[in-house]
Amino acid sequence: MGYYWQIPDQGSDKNGPFFDLSLTNRGERTTFTLSLRGGYREDFFTAENLGFTKSYSALGVLSHRLAEKLNVGFRGGFERAISYEPDRRENIWNVGGDLSYQAARWLSLLVSLSHRENHSSISSESYKENRGVFRVTATY
């Protein structure tokens, strides 16, 4: 926890608290984590180049071992992002799930599905994204 401030050469100062809180509950086969984050992030090296962005988010993650080599996971989150150049407000939410299987000590398989929506004050920046991943990992 702390406090941040930005004093730009042009424009108004930005400041506020920042925090990163996490609570985890582990059972014999199930783990649940709830995370709350707030403060800011800087985005200068991506295609969007949003600069300084206030951000507040909540994330929940649930993982459960169905069998010795089979795990299932679910996650969901929400983020409120406020960018100043350009002036934009975003409500971003996402949900997802995955299924993993440890086929051998050296081989694992994963199937993951997710959905993400960004509702932006700039309508051309709003989007919906569906993603599916199948991953095979072999280690030696």
GROMACS .gro file of N, CA and C in nm:
model
  420
    1MET      N    1   0.084  -0.117   0.000
    1MET     CA    2   0.000   0.000   0.000
    1MET      C    3   0.089   0.123   0.000
    2GLY      N    4   0.036   0.227  -0.060
    2GLY     CA    5   0.112   0.350  -0.065
    2GLY      C    6   0.033   0.459  -0.135
    3TYR      N    7   0.105   0.557  -0.182
    3TYR     CA    8   0.043   0.671  -0.248
    3TYR      C    9   0.128   0.707  -0.369
    4TYR      N   10   0.067   0.739  -0.481
    4TYR     CA   11   0.141   0.776  -0.601
    4TYR      C   12   0.104   0.917  -0.642
    5TRP      N   13   0.193   0.980  -0.716
    5TRP     CA   14   0.162   1.107  -0.778
    5TRP      C   15   0.244   1.122  -0.904
    6GLN      N   16   0.183   1.189  -1.000
    6GLN     CA   17   0.248   1.218  -1.126
    6GLN      C   18   0.236   1.368  -1.150
    7ILE      N   19   0.348   1.429  -1.180
    7ILE     CA   20   0.350   1.572  -1.208
    7ILE      C   21   0.403   1.589  -1.350
    8PRO      N   22   0.313   1.591  -1.450
    8PRO     CA   23   0.358   1.601  -1.590
    8PRO      C   24   0.400   1.743  -1.627
    9ASP      N   25   0.479   1.755  -1.733
    9ASP     CA   26   0.520   1.887  -1.783
    9ASP      C   27   0.398   1.966  -1.831
   10GLN      N   28   0.301   1.895  -1.889
   10GLN     CA   29   0.179   1.958  -1.935
   10GLN      C   30   0.060   1.884  -1.876
   11GLY      N   31  -0.049   1.952  -1.853
   11GLY     CA   32  -0.168   1.888  -1.798
   11GLY      C   33  -0.168   1.893  -1.646
   12SER      N   34  -0.269   1.830  -1.589
   12SER     CA   35  -0.286   1.835  -1.444
   12SER      C   36  -0.216   1.719  -1.374
   13ASP      N   37  -0.186   1.740  -1.247
   13ASP     CA   38  -0.125   1.636  -1.165
   13ASP      C   39  -0.225   1.523  -1.142
   14LYS      N   40  -0.173   1.404  -1.125
   14LYS     CA   41  -0.256   1.288  -1.094
   14LYS      C   42  -0.197   1.222  -0.970
   15ASN      N   43  -0.284   1.184  -0.877
   15ASN     CA   44  -0.236   1.120  -0.755
   15ASN      C   45  -0.346   1.037  -0.693
   16GLY      N   46  -0.307   0.951  -0.601
   16GLY     CA   47  -0.403   0.868  -0.531
   16GLY      C   48  -0.336   0.751  -0.463
   17PRO      N   49  -0.412   0.670  -0.393
   17PRO     CA   50  -0.355   0.554  -0.324
   17PRO      C   51  -0.330   0.439  -0.421
   18PHE      N   52  -0.234   0.353  -0.388
   18PHE     CA   53  -0.219   0.228  -0.460
   18PHE      C   54  -0.215   0.114  -0.359
   19PHE      N   55  -0.265  -0.001  -0.402
   19PHE     CA   56  -0.272  -0.117  -0.313
   19PHE      C   57  -0.272  -0.244  -0.395
   20ASP      N   58  -0.231  -0.351  -0.333
   20ASP     CA   59  -0.231  -0.485  -0.393
   20ASP      C   60  -0.259  -0.583  -0.281
   21LEU      N   61  -0.384  -0.626  -0.271
   21LEU     CA   62  -0.427  -0.715  -0.164
   21LEU      C   63  -0.467  -0.849  -0.223
   22SER      N   64  -0.432  -0.956  -0.153
   22SER     CA   65  -0.464  -1.089  -0.203
   22SER      C   66  -0.500  -1.179  -0.085
   23LEU      N   67  -0.603  -1.259  -0.103
   23LEU     CA   68  -0.647  -1.353  -0.001
   23LEU      C   69  -0.658  -1.490  -0.067
   24THR      N   70  -0.592  -1.589  -0.009
   24THR     CA   71  -0.593  -1.725  -0.065
   24THR      C   72  -0.642  -1.823   0.040
   25ASN      N   73  -0.728  -1.913  -0.003
   25ASN     CA   74  -0.778  -2.021   0.083
   25ASN      C   75  -0.742  -2.153   0.015
   26ARG      N   76  -0.659  -2.233   0.081
   26ARG     CA   77  -0.616  -2.361   0.024
   26ARG      C   78  -0.680  -2.475   0.101
   27GLY      N   79  -0.743  -2.563   0.026
   27GLY     CA   80  -0.797  -2.685   0.083
   27GLY      C   81  -0.716  -2.803   0.034
   28GLU      N   82  -0.764  -2.921   0.063
   28GLU     CA   83  -0.693  -3.042   0.022
   28GLU      C   84  -0.683  -3.052  -0.130
   29ARG      N   85  -0.791  -3.019  -0.200
   29ARG     CA   86  -0.793  -3.031  -0.346
   29ARG      C   87  -0.831  -2.901  -0.417
   30THR      N   88  -0.871  -2.800  -0.341
   30THR     CA   89  -0.921  -2.677  -0.400
   30THR      C   90  -0.849  -2.555  -0.344
   31THR      N   91  -0.816  -2.462  -0.432
   31THR     CA   92  -0.755  -2.335  -0.392
   31THR      C   93  -0.836  -2.222  -0.452
   32PHE      N   94  -0.865  -2.121  -0.370
   32PHE     CA   95  -0.937  -2.002  -0.415
   32PHE      C   96  -0.856  -1.879  -0.380
   33THR      N   97  -0.841  -1.788  -0.475
   33THR     CA   98  -0.768  -1.664  -0.451
   33THR      C   99  -0.853  -1.546  -0.497
   34LEU      N  100  -0.860  -1.445  -0.414
   34LEU     CA  101  -0.927  -1.320  -0.447
   34LEU      C  102  -0.823  -1.209  -0.436
   35SER      N  103  -0.806  -1.131  -0.543
   35SER     CA  104  -0.708  -1.023  -0.546
   35SER      C  105  -0.776  -0.891  -0.578
   36LEU      N  106  -0.736  -0.788  -0.508
   36LEU     CA  107  -0.783  -0.652  -0.533
   36LEU      C  108  -0.660  -0.564  -0.555
   37ARG      N  109  -0.660  -0.489  -0.663
   37ARG     CA  110  -0.547  -0.402  -0.696
   37ARG      C  111  -0.599  -0.265  -0.735
   38GLY      N  112  -0.523  -0.166  -0.701
   38GLY     CA  113  -0.560  -0.030  -0.741
   38GLY      C  114  -0.438   0.058  -0.746
   39GLY      N  115  -0.449   0.162  -0.824
   39GLY     CA  116  -0.337   0.255  -0.837
   39GLY      C  117  -0.322   0.301  -0.979
   40TYR      N  118  -0.209   0.269  -1.037
   40TYR     CA  119  -0.182   0.315  -1.172
   40TYR      C  120  -0.099   0.211  -1.246
   41ARG      N  121  -0.093   0.228  -1.377
   41ARG     CA  122   0.000   0.153  -1.461
   41ARG      C  123   0.046   0.247  -1.571
   42GLU      N  124   0.161   0.219  -1.626
   42GLU     CA  125   0.214   0.300  -1.734
   42GLU      C  126   0.224   0.215  -1.860
   43ASP      N  127   0.178   0.270  -1.970
   43ASP     CA  128   0.174   0.197  -2.096
   43ASP      C  129   0.237   0.285  -2.205
   44PHE      N  130   0.369   0.274  -2.219
   44PHE     CA  131   0.440   0.356  -2.318
   44PHE      C  132   0.498   0.274  -2.432
   45PHE      N  133   0.505   0.142  -2.417
   45PHE     CA  134   0.576   0.061  -2.516
   45PHE      C  135   0.486  -0.042  -2.584
   46THR      N  136   0.357  -0.012  -2.595
   46THR     CA  137   0.265  -0.099  -2.667
   46THR      C  138   0.208  -0.023  -2.786
   47ALA      N  139   0.129  -0.091  -2.866
   47ALA     CA  140   0.068  -0.027  -2.982
   47ALA      C  141  -0.028   0.085  -2.941
   48GLU      N  142  -0.096   0.068  -2.827
   48GLU     CA  143  -0.191   0.171  -2.784
   48GLU      C  144  -0.123   0.292  -2.722
   49ASN      N  145  -0.011   0.272  -2.653
   49ASN     CA  146   0.067   0.380  -2.593
   49ASN      C  147  -0.023   0.474  -2.512
   50LEU      N  148  -0.096   0.419  -2.414
   50LEU     CA  149  -0.193   0.496  -2.337
   50LEU      C  150  -0.129   0.587  -2.232
   51GLY      N  151  -0.003   0.567  -2.202
   51GLY     CA  152   0.062   0.651  -2.103
   51GLY      C  153   0.020   0.613  -1.962
   52PHE      N  154  -0.004   0.713  -1.880
   52PHE     CA  155  -0.038   0.695  -1.739
   52PHE      C  156  -0.186   0.663  -1.726
   53THR      N  157  -0.219   0.553  -1.661
   53THR     CA  158  -0.358   0.508  -1.648
   53THR      C  159  -0.388   0.471  -1.504
   54LYS      N  160  -0.492   0.532  -1.447
   54LYS     CA  161  -0.542   0.486  -1.317
   54LYS      C  162  -0.612   0.354  -1.340
   55SER      N  163  -0.597   0.262  -1.246
   55SER     CA  164  -0.654   0.129  -1.265
   55SER      C  165  -0.698   0.070  -1.132
   56TYR      N  166  -0.816   0.011  -1.131
   56TYR     CA  167  -0.868  -0.060  -1.014
   56TYR      C  168  -0.924  -0.192  -1.063
   57SER      N  169  -0.886  -0.303  -0.999
   57SER     CA  170  -0.931  -0.433  -1.049
   57SER      C  171  -0.956  -0.532  -0.936
   58ALA      N  172  -1.038  -0.631  -0.969
   58ALA     CA  173  -1.066  -0.744  -0.880
   58ALA      C  174  -1.055  -0.870  -0.964
   59LEU      N  175  -0.995  -0.974  -0.907
   59LEU     CA  176  -0.975  -1.100  -0.978
   59LEU      C  177  -1.002  -1.215  -0.882
   60GLY      N  178  -1.077  -1.313  -0.929
   60GLY     CA  179  -1.101  -1.436  -0.853
   60GLY      C  180  -1.052  -1.555  -0.933
   61VAL      N  181  -0.980  -1.646  -0.867
   61VAL     CA  182  -0.926  -1.765  -0.932
   61VAL      C  183  -0.959  -1.886  -0.845
   62LEU      N  184  -1.015  -1.988  -0.907
   62LEU     CA  185  -1.048  -2.113  -0.839
   62LEU      C  186  -0.981  -2.227  -0.914
   63SER      N  187  -0.906  -2.309  -0.843
   63SER     CA  188  -0.847  -2.427  -0.905
   63SER      C  189  -0.882  -2.549  -0.820
   64HIS      N  190  -0.907  -2.659  -0.889
   64HIS     CA  191  -0.951  -2.780  -0.821
   64HIS      C  192  -0.887  -2.902  -0.886
   65ARG      N  193  -0.832  -2.990  -0.805
   65ARG     CA  194  -0.774  -3.115  -0.855
   65ARG      C  195  -0.885  -3.219  -0.861
   66LEU      N  196  -0.923  -3.255  -0.983
   66LEU     CA  197  -1.028  -3.356  -1.002
   66LEU      C  198  -0.977  -3.496  -0.975
   67ALA      N  199  -0.854  -3.522  -1.016
   67ALA     CA  200  -0.790  -3.652  -0.998
   67ALA      C  201  -0.640  -3.626  -0.983
   68GLU      N  202  -0.563  -3.729  -0.961
   68GLU     CA  203  -0.420  -3.713  -0.936
   68GLU      C  204  -0.350  -3.634  -1.046
   69LYS      N  205  -0.389  -3.655  -1.171
   69LYS     CA  206  -0.322  -3.589  -1.284
   69LYS      C  207  -0.411  -3.492  -1.360
   70LEU      N  208  -0.530  -3.464  -1.308
   70LEU     CA  209  -0.627  -3.382  -1.379
   70LEU      C  210  -0.671  -3.264  -1.292
   71ASN      N  211  -0.654  -3.143  -1.346
   71ASN     CA  212  -0.691  -3.021  -1.275
   71ASN      C  213  -0.784  -2.935  -1.360
   72VAL      N  214  -0.872  -2.862  -1.292
   72VAL     CA  215  -0.962  -2.769  -1.360
   72VAL      C  216  -0.949  -2.634  -1.289
   73GLY      N  217  -0.961  -2.527  -1.367
   73GLY     CA  218  -0.950  -2.393  -1.310
   73GLY      C  219  -1.050  -2.298  -1.372
   74PHE      N  220  -1.095  -2.202  -1.292
   74PHE     CA  221  -1.187  -2.098  -1.338
   74PHE      C  222  -1.134  -1.964  -1.288
   75ARG      N  223  -1.155  -1.859  -1.367
   75ARG     CA  224  -1.112  -1.727  -1.325
   75ARG      C  225  -1.209  -1.622  -1.380
   76GLY      N  226  -1.220  -1.515  -1.310
   76GLY     CA  227  -1.303  -1.404  -1.353
   76GLY      C  228  -1.250  -1.276  -1.294
   77GLY      N  229  -1.264  -1.168  -1.369
   77GLY     CA  230  -1.212  -1.042  -1.318
   77GLY      C  231  -1.281  -0.922  -1.379
   78PHE      N  232  -1.260  -0.808  -1.314
   78PHE     CA  233  -1.313  -0.681  -1.361
   78PHE      C  234  -1.207  -0.574  -1.337
   79GLU      N  235  -1.192  -0.484  -1.433
   79GLU     CA  236  -1.098  -0.372  -1.418
   79GLU      C  237  -1.164  -0.243  -1.464
   80ARG      N  238  -1.143  -0.138  -1.389
   80ARG     CA  239  -1.185  -0.003  -1.427
   80ARG      C  240  -1.057   0.074  -1.456
   81ALA      N  241  -1.040   0.119  -1.580
   81ALA     CA  242  -0.918   0.190  -1.620
   81ALA      C  243  -0.955   0.330  -1.667
   82ILE      N  244  -0.877   0.428  -1.624
   82ILE     CA  245  -0.901   0.568  -1.659
   82ILE      C  246  -0.773   0.623  -1.719
   83SER      N  247  -0.776   0.650  -1.850
   83SER     CA  248  -0.661   0.705  -1.921
   83SER      C  249  -0.686   0.853  -1.948
   84TYR      N  250  -0.579   0.930  -1.956
   84TYR     CA  251  -0.594   1.074  -1.972
   84TYR      C  252  -0.555   1.125  -2.109
   85GLU      N  253  -0.473   1.056  -2.180
   85GLU     CA  254  -0.431   1.100  -2.313
   85GLU      C  255  -0.436   0.982  -2.408
   86PRO      N  256  -0.540   0.957  -2.481
   86PRO     CA  257  -0.661   1.039  -2.485
   86PRO      C  258  -0.748   1.011  -2.363
   87ASP      N  259  -0.839   1.105  -2.335
   87ASP     CA  260  -0.929   1.091  -2.221
   87ASP      C  261  -1.024   0.975  -2.247
   88ARG      N  262  -1.011   0.869  -2.167
   88ARG     CA  263  -1.098   0.753  -2.191
   88ARG      C  264  -1.117   0.674  -2.063
   89ARG      N  265  -1.235   0.616  -2.051
   89ARG     CA  266  -1.273   0.533  -1.937
   89ARG      C  267  -1.309   0.395  -1.991
   90GLU      N  268  -1.260   0.291  -1.923
   90GLU     CA  269  -1.287   0.155  -1.969
   90GLU      C  270  -1.332   0.067  -1.854
   91ASN      N  271  -1.431  -0.015  -1.882
   91ASN     CA  272  -1.472  -0.123  -1.792
   91ASN      C  273  -1.439  -0.252  -1.864
   92ILE      N  274  -1.346  -0.328  -1.810
   92ILE     CA  275  -1.296  -0.449  -1.875
   92ILE      C  276  -1.329  -0.567  -1.785
   93TRP      N  277  -1.397  -0.666  -1.839
   93TRP     CA  278  -1.421  -0.787  -1.760
   93TRP      C  279  -1.382  -0.909  -1.840
   94ASN      N  280  -1.346  -1.014  -1.768
   94ASN     CA  281  -1.304  -1.137  -1.834
   94ASN      C  282  -1.340  -1.257  -1.749
   95VAL      N  283  -1.366  -1.367  -1.817
   95VAL     CA  284  -1.391  -1.496  -1.752
   95VAL      C  285  -1.316  -1.602  -1.832
   96GLY      N  286  -1.282  -1.708  -1.766
   96GLY     CA  287  -1.211  -1.814  -1.836
   96GLY      C  288  -1.205  -1.941  -1.754
   97GLY      N  289  -1.165  -2.045  -1.821
   97GLY     CA  290  -1.148  -2.174  -1.755
   97GLY      C  291  -1.046  -2.257  -1.828
   98ASP      N  292  -0.989  -2.351  -1.757
   98ASP     CA  293  -0.893  -2.440  -1.821
   98ASP      C  294  -0.898  -2.579  -1.758
   99LEU      N  295  -0.849  -2.672  -1.835
   99LEU     CA  296  -0.841  -2.812  -1.794
   99LEU      C  297  -0.701  -2.859  -1.828
  100SER      N  298  -0.630  -2.912  -1.729
  100SER     CA  299  -0.493  -2.959  -1.754
  100SER      C  300  -0.478  -3.104  -1.712
  101TYR      N  301  -0.393  -3.173  -1.784
  101TYR     CA  302  -0.369  -3.316  -1.759
  101TYR      C  303  -0.220  -3.343  -1.767
  102GLN      N  304  -0.166  -3.405  -1.664
  102GLN     CA  305  -0.024  -3.443  -1.662
  102GLN      C  306  -0.016  -3.586  -1.714
  103ALA      N  307   0.005  -3.600  -1.845
  103ALA     CA  308   0.003  -3.732  -1.909
  103ALA      C  309   0.121  -3.818  -1.864
  104ALA      N  310   0.234  -3.756  -1.846
  104ALA     CA  311   0.355  -3.825  -1.798
  104ALA      C  312   0.436  -3.723  -1.720
  105ARG      N  313   0.541  -3.768  -1.654
  105ARG     CA  314   0.623  -3.675  -1.578
  105ARG      C  315   0.679  -3.564  -1.667
  106TRP      N  316   0.700  -3.595  -1.793
  106TRP     CA  317   0.761  -3.501  -1.888
  106TRP      C  318   0.661  -3.441  -1.987
  107LEU      N  319   0.532  -3.478  -1.979
  107LEU     CA  320   0.434  -3.434  -2.079
  107LEU      C  321   0.306  -3.385  -2.012
  108SER      N  322   0.267  -3.261  -2.045
  108SER     CA  323   0.140  -3.209  -1.994
  108SER      C  324   0.057  -3.149  -2.108
  109LEU      N  325  -0.074  -3.154  -2.090
  109LEU     CA  326  -0.170  -3.103  -2.189
  109LEU      C  327  -0.259  -3.000  -2.120
  110LEU      N  328  -0.297  -2.896  -2.194
  110LEU     CA  329  -0.382  -2.792  -2.139
  110LEU      C  330  -0.480  -2.745  -2.245
  111VAL      N  331  -0.606  -2.729  -2.206
  111VAL     CA  332  -0.709  -2.666  -2.288
  111VAL      C  333  -0.761  -2.548  -2.208
  112SER      N  334  -0.763  -2.430  -2.271
  112SER     CA  335  -0.804  -2.309  -2.202
  112SER      C  336  -0.900  -2.230  -2.291
  113LEU      N  337  -1.008  -2.180  -2.232
  113LEU     CA  338  -1.106  -2.096  -2.302
  113LEU      C  339  -1.125  -1.969  -2.221
  114SER      N  340  -1.138  -1.855  -2.290
  114SER     CA  341  -1.160  -1.729  -2.219
  114SER      C  342  -1.244  -1.633  -2.302
  115HIS      N  343  -1.309  -1.542  -2.232
  115HIS     CA  344  -1.388  -1.436  -2.294
  115HIS      C  345  -1.352  -1.306  -2.224
  116ARG      N  346  -1.331  -1.201  -2.303
  116ARG     CA  347  -1.293  -1.070  -2.249
  116ARG      C  348  -1.373  -0.963  -2.322
  117GLU      N  349  -1.423  -0.866  -2.247
  117GLU     CA  350  -1.494  -0.753  -2.307
  117GLU      C  351  -1.439  -0.623  -2.251
  118ASN      N  352  -1.421  -0.527  -2.341
  118ASN     CA  353  -1.377  -0.394  -2.303
  118ASN      C  354  -1.486  -0.297  -2.345
  119HIS      N  355  -1.549  -0.233  -2.248
  119HIS     CA  356  -1.650  -0.132  -2.276
  119HIS      C  357  -1.585   0.004  -2.252
  120SER      N  358  -1.550   0.073  -2.361
  120SER     CA  359  -1.474   0.197  -2.353
  120SER      C  360  -1.563   0.318  -2.380
  121SER      N  361  -1.524   0.432  -2.322
  121SER     CA  362  -1.595   0.557  -2.351
  121SER      C  363  -1.568   0.603  -2.494
  122ILE      N  364  -1.465   0.548  -2.557
  122ILE     CA  365  -1.438   0.571  -2.699
  122ILE      C  366  -1.489   0.447  -2.772
  123SER      N  367  -1.603   0.458  -2.838
  123SER     CA  368  -1.672   0.340  -2.891
  123SER      C  369  -1.585   0.257  -2.985
  124SER      N  370  -1.496   0.320  -3.059
  124SER     CA  371  -1.411   0.243  -3.152
  124SER      C  372  -1.308   0.157  -3.078
  125GLU      N  373  -1.288   0.180  -2.949
  125GLU     CA  374  -1.193   0.103  -2.869
  125GLU      C  375  -1.261  -0.012  -2.793
  126SER      N  376  -1.393  -0.020  -2.798
  126SER     CA  377  -1.464  -0.130  -2.732
  126SER      C  378  -1.448  -0.257  -2.814
  127TYR      N  379  -1.440  -0.370  -2.747
  127TYR     CA  380  -1.426  -0.496  -2.820
  127TYR      C  381  -1.468  -0.614  -2.732
  128LYS      N  382  -1.491  -0.726  -2.800
  128LYS     CA  383  -1.515  -0.855  -2.735
  128LYS      C  384  -1.414  -0.952  -2.793
  129GLU      N  385  -1.358  -1.036  -2.709
  129GLU     CA  386  -1.255  -1.130  -2.754
  129GLU      C  387  -1.284  -1.267  -2.694
  130ASN      N  388  -1.286  -1.367  -2.780
  130ASN     CA  389  -1.296  -1.506  -2.736
  130ASN      C  390  -1.166  -1.574  -2.775
  131ARG      N  391  -1.113  -1.652  -2.683
  131ARG     CA  392  -0.983  -1.715  -2.708
  131ARG      C  393  -0.986  -1.860  -2.662
  132GLY      N  394  -0.929  -1.945  -2.743
  132GLY     CA  395  -0.912  -2.086  -2.708
  132GLY      C  396  -0.767  -2.126  -2.731
  133VAL      N  397  -0.712  -2.201  -2.638
  133VAL     CA  398  -0.572  -2.243  -2.647
  133VAL      C  399  -0.564  -2.392  -2.616
  134PHE      N  400  -0.489  -2.462  -2.698
  134PHE     CA  401  -0.453  -2.601  -2.670
  134PHE      C  402  -0.301  -2.606  -2.665
  135ARG      N  403  -0.245  -2.647  -2.551
  135ARG     CA  404  -0.100  -2.645  -2.535
  135ARG      C  405  -0.049  -2.782  -2.492
  136VAL      N  406   0.057  -2.823  -2.558
  136VAL     CA  407   0.128  -2.946  -2.522
  136VAL      C  408   0.267  -2.903  -2.476
  137THR      N  409   0.306  -2.946  -2.356
  137THR     CA  410   0.437  -2.911  -2.303
  137THR      C  411   0.516  -3.038  -2.276
  138ALA      N  412   0.630  -3.048  -2.340
  138ALA     CA  413   0.720  -3.161  -2.319
  138ALA      C  414   0.851  -3.106  -2.262
  139THR      N  415   0.897  -3.163  -2.152
  139THR     CA  416   1.023  -3.121  -2.090
  139THR      C  417   1.119  -3.238  -2.086
  140TYR      N  418   1.245  -3.207  -2.090
  140TYR     CA  419   1.346  -3.313  -2.084
  140TYR      C  420   1.449  -3.280  -1.979
   0.00000   0.00000   0.00000
